[in-house]
mmCIF file of C-alpha atoms in Angstrom:
data_model
loop_
_atom_site.group_PDB
_atom_site.id
_atom_site.type_symbol
_atom_site.label_atom_id
_atom_site.label_comp_id
_atom_site.label_asym_id
_atom_site.label_seq_id
_atom_site.Cartn_x
_atom_site.Cartn_y
_atom_site.Cartn_z
ATOM 1 C CA MET A 605 -4.293 32.571 -71.389
ATOM 2 C CA LYS A 606 -1.652 35.585 -71.203
ATOM 3 C CA HIS A 607 -1.428 34.662 -67.405
ATOM 4 C CA PHE A 608 -0.363 31.281 -68.255
ATOM 5 C CA TYR A 609 2.810 32.849 -69.487
ATOM 6 C CA LYS A 610 3.291 35.636 -67.212
ATOM 7 C CA LEU A 611 5.948 35.167 -65.359
ATOM 8 C CA SER A 612 6.326 36.627 -61.649
ATOM 9 C CA SER A 613 9.526 38.720 -60.558
ATOM 10 C CA ALA A 614 10.769 36.487 -58.657
ATOM 11 C CA LEU A 615 11.032 33.776 -61.566
ATOM 12 C CA MET A 616 12.435 36.075 -63.561
ATOM 13 C CA LEU A 617 14.971 36.787 -61.406
ATOM 14 C CA SER A 618 15.874 32.966 -61.095
ATOM 15 C CA ALA A 619 15.550 32.685 -65.073
ATOM 16 C CA ALA A 620 18.314 35.335 -65.622
ATOM 17 C CA LEU A 621 20.510 34.070 -62.810
ATOM 18 C CA THR A 622 19.796 30.542 -64.403
ATOM 19 C CA VAL A 623 20.850 31.791 -68.192
ATOM 20 C CA SER A 624 23.802 33.541 -66.522
ATOM 21 C CA GLY A 625 25.018 30.701 -64.351
ATOM 22 C CA ILE A 626 25.046 28.579 -68.064
ATOM 23 C CA SER A 627 26.179 30.526 -70.330
ATOM 24 C CA GLY A 628 28.879 28.621 -71.395
ATOM 25 C CA VAL A 629 26.016 26.382 -72.781
ATOM 26 C CA ALA A 630 25.354 26.727 -76.369
ATOM 27 C CA ALA A 631 21.761 27.956 -77.145
ATOM 28 C CA LYS A 632 19.332 25.633 -79.002
ATOM 29 C CA ASN A 633 16.570 25.289 -81.532
ATOM 30 C CA PHE A 634 14.437 22.650 -80.084
ATOM 31 C CA LYS A 635 12.948 20.511 -83.620
ATOM 32 C CA ILE A 636 9.418 19.321 -82.673
ATOM 33 C CA ALA A 637 7.507 17.056 -85.111
ATOM 34 C CA VAL A 638 3.763 17.418 -85.085
ATOM 35 C CA GLY A 639 1.235 15.451 -86.506
ATOM 36 C CA ASP A 640 -1.394 17.677 -86.646
ATOM 37 C CA SER A 641 -1.658 20.763 -89.258
ATOM 38 C CA GLY A 642 -2.237 24.220 -87.967
ATOM 39 C CA GLY A 643 -5.387 25.608 -86.405
ATOM 40 C CA SER A 644 -4.908 22.786 -84.259
ATOM 41 C CA SER A 645 -4.432 21.456 -80.439
ATOM 42 C CA GLN A 646 -1.400 19.981 -81.129
ATOM 43 C CA GLU A 647 -0.087 23.219 -82.744
ATOM 44 C CA ALA A 648 -1.761 25.433 -79.681
ATOM 45 C CA THR A 649 0.748 23.260 -77.354
ATOM 46 C CA GLY A 650 3.650 23.746 -79.445
ATOM 47 C CA LEU A 651 3.164 27.367 -79.330
ATOM 48 C CA GLY A 652 2.759 27.734 -75.803
ATOM 49 C CA PHE A 653 5.675 25.104 -75.222
ATOM 50 C CA LYS A 654 7.895 27.891 -77.552
ATOM 51 C CA LYS A 655 6.730 30.917 -76.065
ATOM 52 C CA ALA A 656 7.039 29.910 -72.435
ATOM 53 C CA LEU A 657 10.692 28.240 -73.277
ATOM 54 C CA GLU A 658 11.717 31.344 -75.127
ATOM 55 C CA GLU A 659 10.784 33.228 -71.498
ATOM 56 C CA LEU A 660 12.180 30.877 -69.065
ATOM 57 C CA SER A 661 15.594 31.254 -71.299
ATOM 58 C CA GLY A 662 15.802 34.238 -71.555
ATOM 59 C CA GLY A 663 15.362 34.155 -75.366
ATOM 60 C CA LYS A 664 18.056 31.706 -75.262
ATOM 61 C CA HIS A 665 16.193 28.708 -76.463
ATOM 62 C CA THR A 666 13.915 28.391 -79.034
ATOM 63 C CA ALA A 667 11.506 25.821 -80.780
ATOM 64 C CA THR A 668 10.633 25.356 -84.552
ATOM 65 C CA LEU A 669 7.439 23.543 -85.011
ATOM 66 C CA PHE A 670 6.735 21.145 -88.080
ATOM 67 C CA LEU A 671 3.603 20.892 -88.866
ATOM 68 C CA ASN A 672 1.606 18.401 -90.412
ATOM 69 C CA GLY A 673 4.006 15.040 -90.233
ATOM 70 C CA GLN A 674 6.265 16.629 -92.032
ATOM 71 C CA LEU A 675 9.073 14.670 -90.361
ATOM 72 C CA GLY A 676 7.568 11.099 -90.604
ATOM 73 C CA SER A 677 4.467 8.936 -88.784
ATOM 74 C CA GLU A 678 3.743 9.358 -85.328
ATOM 75 C CA GLN A 679 5.253 6.154 -84.219
ATOM 76 C CA ASP A 680 8.334 7.289 -86.667
ATOM 77 C CA THR A 681 9.389 10.268 -84.370
ATOM 78 C CA VAL A 682 9.047 7.450 -81.470
ATOM 79 C CA ASN A 683 11.567 5.769 -82.767
ATOM 80 C CA GLU A 684 13.845 8.708 -83.793
ATOM 81 C CA ALA A 685 13.427 10.301 -80.482
ATOM 82 C CA ALA A 686 14.240 7.172 -78.428
ATOM 83 C CA ILE A 687 17.884 7.592 -80.153
ATOM 84 C CA GLY A 688 18.449 10.882 -80.133
ATOM 85 C CA THR A 689 17.963 12.298 -83.688
ATOM 86 C CA LEU A 690 14.462 14.016 -83.136
ATOM 87 C CA ASP A 691 14.579 16.588 -80.139
ATOM 88 C CA MET A 692 10.528 16.407 -79.708
ATOM 89 C CA SER A 693 7.241 15.072 -81.192
ATOM 90 C CA LEU A 694 3.257 15.473 -80.400
ATOM 91 C CA LEU A 695 1.498 12.873 -81.052
ATOM 92 C CA ALA A 696 -1.509 11.059 -80.134
ATOM 93 C CA ILE A 697 -1.321 9.178 -76.933
ATOM 94 C CA ASN A 698 -2.772 5.862 -79.151
ATOM 95 C CA ASN A 699 1.308 6.060 -80.584
ATOM 96 C CA VAL A 700 3.113 6.358 -77.823
ATOM 97 C CA THR A 701 1.249 2.293 -76.214
ATOM 98 C CA PRO A 702 3.182 0.408 -78.982
ATOM 99 C CA PHE A 703 6.695 1.453 -77.084
ATOM 100 C CA SER A 704 5.155 2.006 -73.984
ATOM 101 C CA PRO A 705 1.646 -0.065 -73.116
ATOM 102 C CA THR A 706 0.988 1.134 -69.750
ATOM 103 C CA VAL A 707 -0.005 4.706 -71.004
ATOM 104 C CA GLY A 708 -3.316 2.311 -72.784
ATOM 105 C CA VAL A 709 -4.665 2.957 -70.046
ATOM 106 C CA PHE A 710 -6.319 6.218 -71.138
ATOM 107 C CA THR A 711 -7.221 4.910 -74.306
ATOM 108 C CA LEU A 712 -9.422 2.459 -72.693
ATOM 109 C CA PRO A 713 -12.942 3.277 -74.245
ATOM 110 C CA TYR A 714 -14.827 5.350 -71.751
ATOM 111 C CA VAL A 715 -12.166 5.395 -68.981
ATOM 112 C CA ILE A 716 -12.356 9.542 -69.152
ATOM 113 C CA LEU A 717 -15.133 10.999 -69.333
ATOM 114 C CA SER A 718 -14.242 14.745 -69.326
ATOM 115 C CA LEU A 719 -11.474 17.720 -69.779
ATOM 116 C CA GLU A 720 -11.879 17.724 -65.600
ATOM 117 C CA ASP A 721 -11.075 13.989 -66.060
ATOM 118 C CA ALA A 722 -7.800 14.295 -68.461
ATOM 119 C CA GLU A 723 -6.496 17.164 -66.373
ATOM 120 C CA LYS A 724 -6.857 14.929 -63.309
ATOM 121 C CA LEU A 725 -5.287 11.959 -64.400
ATOM 122 C CA THR A 726 -2.232 13.587 -66.451
ATOM 123 C CA GLN A 727 -1.705 16.283 -63.885
ATOM 124 C CA GLY A 728 -1.814 14.202 -61.144
ATOM 125 C CA PRO A 729 0.557 11.270 -59.788
ATOM 126 C CA ILE A 730 -0.934 8.439 -62.365
ATOM 127 C CA GLY A 731 0.786 11.025 -65.324
ATOM 128 C CA GLN A 732 3.855 11.226 -63.376
ATOM 129 C CA GLU A 733 3.894 7.394 -63.067
ATOM 130 C CA LEU A 734 2.903 6.834 -66.632
ATOM 131 C CA THR A 735 6.010 9.305 -67.755
ATOM 132 C CA GLU A 736 8.586 7.143 -65.654
ATOM 133 C CA ASN A 737 7.264 4.650 -67.631
ATOM 134 C CA THR A 738 7.537 5.823 -71.082
ATOM 135 C CA ILE A 739 11.489 6.716 -69.967
ATOM 136 C CA ASN A 740 12.228 3.710 -69.305
ATOM 137 C CA ASP A 741 10.299 1.735 -72.010
ATOM 138 C CA ALA A 742 10.736 3.653 -74.922
ATOM 139 C CA GLY A 743 13.370 5.886 -74.142
ATOM 140 C CA VAL A 744 11.360 9.457 -74.614
ATOM 141 C CA ARG A 745 9.819 11.346 -71.695
ATOM 142 C CA ILE A 746 6.372 13.435 -71.687
ATOM 143 C CA ILE A 747 6.851 17.200 -70.768
ATOM 144 C CA ALA A 748 3.389 18.452 -71.560
ATOM 145 C CA TRP A 749 -0.002 17.313 -72.393
ATOM 146 C CA THR A 750 -2.720 18.273 -75.081
ATOM 147 C CA TYR A 751 -6.364 17.524 -74.557
ATOM 148 C CA THR A 752 -8.232 17.639 -77.976
ATOM 149 C CA GLY A 753 -11.769 16.044 -77.137
ATOM 150 C CA PHE A 754 -13.595 12.893 -77.488
ATOM 151 C CA ARG A 755 -13.122 11.247 -80.997
ATOM 152 C CA VAL A 756 -16.064 11.852 -82.463
ATOM 153 C CA LEU A 757 -17.412 9.781 -85.710
ATOM 154 C CA THR A 758 -16.801 11.067 -89.134
ATOM 155 C CA ASN A 759 -18.314 9.185 -92.306
ATOM 156 C CA SER A 760 -19.200 9.751 -96.091
ATOM 157 C CA LYS A 761 -22.071 7.606 -96.326
ATOM 158 C CA LYS A 762 -24.895 7.700 -93.579
ATOM 159 C CA PRO A 763 -26.199 8.787 -90.323
ATOM 160 C CA VAL A 764 -24.819 6.482 -87.593
ATOM 161 C CA LYS A 765 -26.745 6.913 -84.284
ATOM 162 C CA SER A 766 -26.865 2.957 -83.231
ATOM 163 C CA VAL A 767 -24.266 0.336 -83.602
ATOM 164 C CA ALA A 768 -26.064 -1.579 -85.892
ATOM 165 C CA ASP A 769 -25.667 1.825 -88.267
ATOM 166 C CA LEU A 770 -21.979 1.068 -87.986
ATOM 167 C CA GLU A 771 -22.937 -2.046 -90.576
ATOM 168 C CA GLY A 772 -20.965 -1.589 -93.982
ATOM 169 C CA LEU A 773 -19.197 0.920 -92.806
ATOM 170 C CA VAL A 774 -15.206 0.637 -93.530
ATOM 171 C CA ILE A 775 -13.525 2.782 -90.852
ATOM 172 C CA ARG A 776 -9.990 3.802 -90.417
ATOM 173 C CA VAL A 777 -8.481 3.501 -87.033
ATOM 174 C CA PRO A 778 -4.580 4.423 -85.891
ATOM 175 C CA LYS A 779 -2.781 0.788 -85.732
ATOM 176 C CA ASN A 780 -3.363 0.670 -82.044
ATOM 177 C CA GLU A 781 -4.607 -2.323 -80.396
ATOM 178 C CA ILE A 782 -7.273 -0.930 -78.538
ATOM 179 C CA MET A 783 -8.459 0.989 -80.533
ATOM 180 C CA ILE A 784 -9.363 -2.144 -83.267
ATOM 181 C CA ASP A 785 -10.834 -4.165 -80.720
ATOM 182 C CA THR A 786 -13.132 -1.955 -79.275
ATOM 183 C CA TYR A 787 -14.525 -1.158 -82.922
ATOM 184 C CA LYS A 788 -14.758 -4.820 -83.169
ATOM 185 C CA SER A 789 -16.617 -4.955 -80.231
ATOM 186 C CA TRP A 790 -18.963 -2.993 -82.292
ATOM 187 C CA GLY A 791 -19.065 -5.645 -84.932
ATOM 188 C CA ILE A 792 -17.545 -4.185 -87.437
ATOM 189 C CA SER A 793 -13.294 -5.131 -88.458
ATOM 190 C CA PRO A 794 -11.670 -1.287 -89.040
ATOM 191 C CA THR A 795 -8.616 -0.639 -91.205
ATOM 192 C CA PRO A 796 -5.654 0.246 -89.201
ATOM 193 C CA MET A 797 -4.238 3.415 -91.214
ATOM 194 C CA ALA A 798 -1.589 5.276 -90.361
ATOM 195 C CA TRP A 799 -2.245 9.083 -90.052
ATOM 196 C CA SER A 800 -0.313 10.395 -93.184
ATOM 197 C CA GLU A 801 -2.768 8.291 -95.610
ATOM 198 C CA THR A 802 -5.778 9.229 -93.567
ATOM 199 C CA PHE A 803 -7.210 12.313 -95.592
ATOM 200 C CA ALA A 804 -5.918 10.676 -99.208
ATOM 201 C CA GLY A 805 -7.947 7.347 -97.832
ATOM 202 C CA LEU A 806 -11.227 9.275 -97.591
ATOM 203 C CA GLN A 807 -10.941 10.849 -100.338
ATOM 204 C CA THR A 808 -10.461 8.101 -102.555
ATOM 205 C CA LYS A 809 -13.045 5.974 -100.535
ATOM 206 C CA VAL A 810 -10.352 3.262 -99.696
ATOM 207 C CA VAL A 811 -12.592 4.084 -96.126
ATOM 208 C CA ASP A 812 -15.425 5.723 -95.471
ATOM 209 C CA GLY A 813 -14.869 7.245 -91.827
ATOM 210 C CA GLN A 814 -12.659 7.969 -88.942
ATOM 211 C CA ASP A 815 -12.956 9.293 -85.616
ATOM 212 C CA ASN A 816 -10.772 12.057 -84.017
ATOM 213 C CA PRO A 817 -11.772 15.565 -82.339
ATOM 214 C CA TYR A 818 -13.914 18.648 -83.512
ATOM 215 C CA THR A 819 -10.716 20.296 -83.574
ATOM 216 C CA THR A 820 -8.603 18.151 -85.472
ATOM 217 C CA ILE A 821 -11.466 17.414 -87.979
ATOM 218 C CA ASN A 822 -11.352 21.158 -88.771
ATOM 219 C CA ALA A 823 -7.623 21.363 -88.650
ATOM 220 C CA MET A 824 -7.477 18.517 -91.425
ATOM 221 C CA LYS A 825 -10.010 19.557 -93.162
ATOM 222 C CA PHE A 826 -11.718 16.587 -93.040
ATOM 223 C CA TYR A 827 -15.397 18.515 -93.858
ATOM 224 C CA GLU A 828 -14.196 18.387 -97.912
ATOM 225 C CA VAL A 829 -14.499 14.685 -97.775
ATOM 226 C CA GLN A 830 -16.676 13.761 -94.796
ATOM 227 C CA LYS A 831 -20.699 14.758 -94.688
ATOM 228 C CA TYR A 832 -21.848 12.625 -91.043
ATOM 229 C CA VAL A 833 -20.563 13.428 -87.541
ATOM 230 C CA THR A 834 -21.685 11.107 -84.374
ATOM 231 C CA ASN A 835 -21.111 13.011 -81.107
ATOM 232 C CA ILE A 836 -19.945 8.939 -79.965
ATOM 233 C CA ARG A 837 -17.203 9.684 -76.298
ATOM 234 C CA TYR A 838 -15.547 6.664 -76.598
ATOM 235 C CA ILE A 839 -11.597 8.016 -76.231
ATOM 236 C CA PHE A 840 -10.745 11.425 -74.473
ATOM 237 C CA SER A 841 -7.988 12.340 -77.229
ATOM 238 C CA ILE A 842 -4.688 13.066 -75.071
ATOM 239 C CA GLU A 843 -1.294 13.909 -77.236
ATOM 240 C CA PRO A 844 1.829 14.828 -75.555
ATOM 241 C CA LEU A 845 4.897 16.689 -76.105
ATOM 242 C CA ILE A 846 7.856 13.968 -75.453
ATOM 243 C CA ILE A 847 11.584 14.823 -75.404
ATOM 244 C CA SER A 848 14.148 12.476 -76.133
ATOM 245 C CA GLU A 849 16.003 11.304 -72.951
ATOM 246 C CA GLN A 850 18.908 11.595 -74.970
ATOM 247 C CA VAL A 851 18.379 14.981 -75.890
ATOM 248 C CA PHE A 852 16.748 16.170 -72.061
ATOM 249 C CA GLN A 853 20.254 13.985 -70.134
ATOM 250 C CA GLU A 854 22.172 15.931 -72.143
ATOM 251 C CA LEU A 855 20.978 19.072 -71.109
ATOM 252 C CA SER A 856 22.023 21.231 -68.248
ATOM 253 C CA ALA A 857 20.030 20.618 -64.970
ATOM 254 C CA ALA A 858 18.990 24.375 -65.149
ATOM 255 C CA ASP A 859 18.009 23.998 -68.609
ATOM 256 C CA GLN A 860 16.099 20.864 -67.920
ATOM 257 C CA GLU A 861 14.124 22.627 -65.168
ATOM 258 C CA ILE A 862 13.489 25.203 -67.870
ATOM 259 C CA ILE A 863 12.011 22.315 -70.341
ATOM 260 C CA LEU A 864 10.259 20.732 -68.062
ATOM 261 C CA GLU A 865 8.786 24.215 -66.527
ATOM 262 C CA ALA A 866 7.779 25.293 -69.854
ATOM 263 C CA GLY A 867 6.139 21.949 -70.671
ATOM 264 C CA LYS A 868 3.580 22.816 -67.947
ATOM 265 C CA ALA A 869 2.905 26.225 -69.751
ATOM 266 C CA ALA A 870 2.186 24.295 -72.742
ATOM 267 C CA THR A 871 -0.083 21.813 -71.330
ATOM 268 C CA ALA A 872 -2.224 25.005 -69.732
ATOM 269 C CA ALA A 873 -2.337 26.713 -73.084
ATOM 270 C CA SER A 874 -3.733 23.736 -73.996
ATOM 271 C CA ALA A 875 -6.421 23.610 -71.840
ATOM 272 C CA ALA A 876 -7.558 26.744 -72.768
ATOM 273 C CA PHE A 877 -7.348 26.303 -76.475
ATOM 274 C CA LEU A 878 -9.641 23.458 -75.794
ATOM 275 C CA ARG A 879 -12.140 24.922 -73.944
ATOM 276 C CA GLU A 880 -12.517 28.412 -76.133
ATOM 277 C CA LYS A 881 -12.616 27.072 -79.457
ATOM 278 C CA GLU A 882 -13.876 23.614 -78.987
ATOM 279 C CA ALA A 883 -17.920 25.058 -79.517
ATOM 280 C CA GLU A 884 -16.891 27.786 -81.950
ATOM 281 C CA ILE A 885 -15.079 25.357 -84.206
ATOM 282 C CA LYS A 886 -18.282 22.477 -84.182
ATOM 283 C CA ASN A 887 -19.849 25.378 -85.734
ATOM 284 C CA ILE A 888 -17.888 25.785 -88.716
ATOM 285 C CA LEU A 889 -18.234 22.482 -89.485
ATOM 286 C CA ILE A 890 -21.931 22.745 -89.336
ATOM 287 C CA GLU A 891 -21.218 25.650 -91.733
ATOM 288 C CA LYS A 892 -18.926 23.966 -93.725
ATOM 289 C CA GLY A 893 -21.853 21.001 -94.422
ATOM 290 C CA MET A 894 -21.670 18.194 -91.784
ATOM 291 C CA GLU A 895 -24.397 16.940 -89.899
ATOM 292 C CA ILE A 896 -23.613 16.392 -86.688
ATOM 293 C CA SER A 897 -26.044 13.709 -84.004
ATOM 294 C CA ASP A 898 -25.474 12.293 -81.029
ATOM 295 C CA PRO A 899 -25.919 8.360 -80.281
ATOM 296 C CA GLU A 900 -29.010 6.893 -79.452
ATOM 297 C CA ASN A 901 -30.006 6.217 -75.816
ATOM 298 C CA ASN A 902 -26.705 8.013 -74.299
ATOM 299 C CA GLU A 903 -24.729 6.015 -76.157
ATOM 300 C CA ALA A 904 -25.580 3.093 -73.559
ATOM 301 C CA GLU A 905 -25.010 0.021 -76.359
ATOM 302 C CA PHE A 906 -21.812 1.570 -77.293
ATOM 303 C CA ILE A 907 -20.396 2.023 -73.918
ATOM 304 C CA GLU A 908 -21.633 -1.188 -72.864
ATOM 305 C CA LEU A 909 -20.444 -3.830 -75.615
ATOM 306 C CA ALA A 910 -16.487 -1.614 -75.151
ATOM 307 C CA THR A 911 -16.057 -1.938 -71.861
ATOM 308 C CA THR A 912 -17.786 -5.372 -71.213
ATOM 309 C CA ALA A 913 -14.955 -6.652 -74.004
ATOM 310 C CA VAL A 914 -12.260 -4.559 -74.670
ATOM 311 C CA TRP A 915 -11.028 -3.439 -70.757
ATOM 312 C CA PRO A 916 -10.586 -6.873 -69.497
ATOM 313 C CA LYS A 917 -8.799 -8.008 -72.269
ATOM 314 C CA PHE A 918 -6.435 -4.917 -71.759
ATOM 315 C CA TYR A 919 -5.940 -4.934 -67.953
ATOM 316 C CA GLU A 920 -2.341 -7.126 -68.560
ATOM 317 C CA SER A 921 -0.739 -4.779 -70.437
ATOM 318 C CA ILE A 922 -1.860 -1.715 -68.485
ATOM 319 C CA GLY A 923 0.070 -3.229 -65.390
ATOM 320 C CA GLY A 924 -2.876 -5.385 -64.384
ATOM 321 C CA VAL A 925 -6.430 -4.443 -63.010
ATOM 322 C CA GLU A 926 -5.797 -2.493 -60.281
ATOM 323 C CA LYS A 927 -4.155 0.357 -62.422
ATOM 324 C CA LEU A 928 -7.619 0.631 -63.994
ATOM 325 C CA ASN A 929 -9.176 1.010 -60.486
ATOM 326 C CA ALA A 930 -6.420 3.703 -59.417
ATOM 327 C CA VAL A 931 -7.317 6.059 -62.614
ATOM 328 C CA LEU A 932 -11.131 5.465 -62.036
ATOM 329 C CA ALA A 933 -10.790 5.684 -58.391
ATOM 330 C CA GLU A 934 -8.628 9.226 -59.070
ATOM 331 C CA ILE A 935 -11.630 10.879 -60.880
ATOM 332 C CA GLY A 936 -14.532 9.522 -58.629
ATOM 333 C CA ARG A 937 -15.718 6.591 -60.050
ATOM 334 C CA ASP A 938 -16.297 2.667 -58.854
ATOM 335 C CA PRO A 939 -13.591 0.370 -59.295
ATOM 336 C CA VAL A 940 -14.190 -2.820 -61.401
ATOM 337 C CA SER A 941 -13.474 -6.425 -60.319
ATOM 338 C CA GLU A 942 -11.515 -9.115 -62.338
#
């Protein structure tokens, strides 16, 4: 990962000139709310941002991560960033969707099918368009992307290999309509629950299960309260780093550029972390006693039910079926018709 942060002599000179040219601007320690705990993909993104920020600013700026939801729920941090009382937040994109619905295209089930799909979409023109939308809709700017992997299903009761096996399970989901409706398409009504309440909900068996990527399951120690894992891949979890647009606009043009460049480095660090750690973390969970299984028939029934029921319902909120088709085209998949 070192090459992500190694600056060329030309860039170092440019940064030095930038800092000397804005020496009158106060140094800043950016406060970053982080939903997940230490060892998570979110932490890897946050640390990547902090390292690059310090290097690019010649040590003038730094950042402090407040892990494990210390600064409030993920949706609350969007509100706080929007009004400028919080600098930055690292959170699941499904918690941005209520404030800027078009980003929901990334949470439609079975749209993103690989890390490479996620990188192409977030770092290309579609990612830029969604960033502009969040600025206009929510007053926050996406400056980096965390790639956390597919949200696999866990539960404490039984192995799940088919849609029918979901019967009788109470599954926690975020307060996100797309994710709620996906489970409904599989025949169950999930329980919306704030992230900060999820471990306790699983521990007390208010809910039987939840879905999150392997890196999050390990970081949050869900293996202590969950036994069974099903390798569904209905959502590839993307978790942006957002900055208050008010805070961003108060920075000098040079500092704004430093923030954006540090965000690119953080995005690269996140992708490297997932590629290096996911298989290792999966083995750790097995060692912790979790049992992992794959859905029957390559997940065909899950895919058919979810895409048929959920995609059309949210065409309007994501900006029309043409927006979904633009996403599908970007990753080489066939378009859909209304």
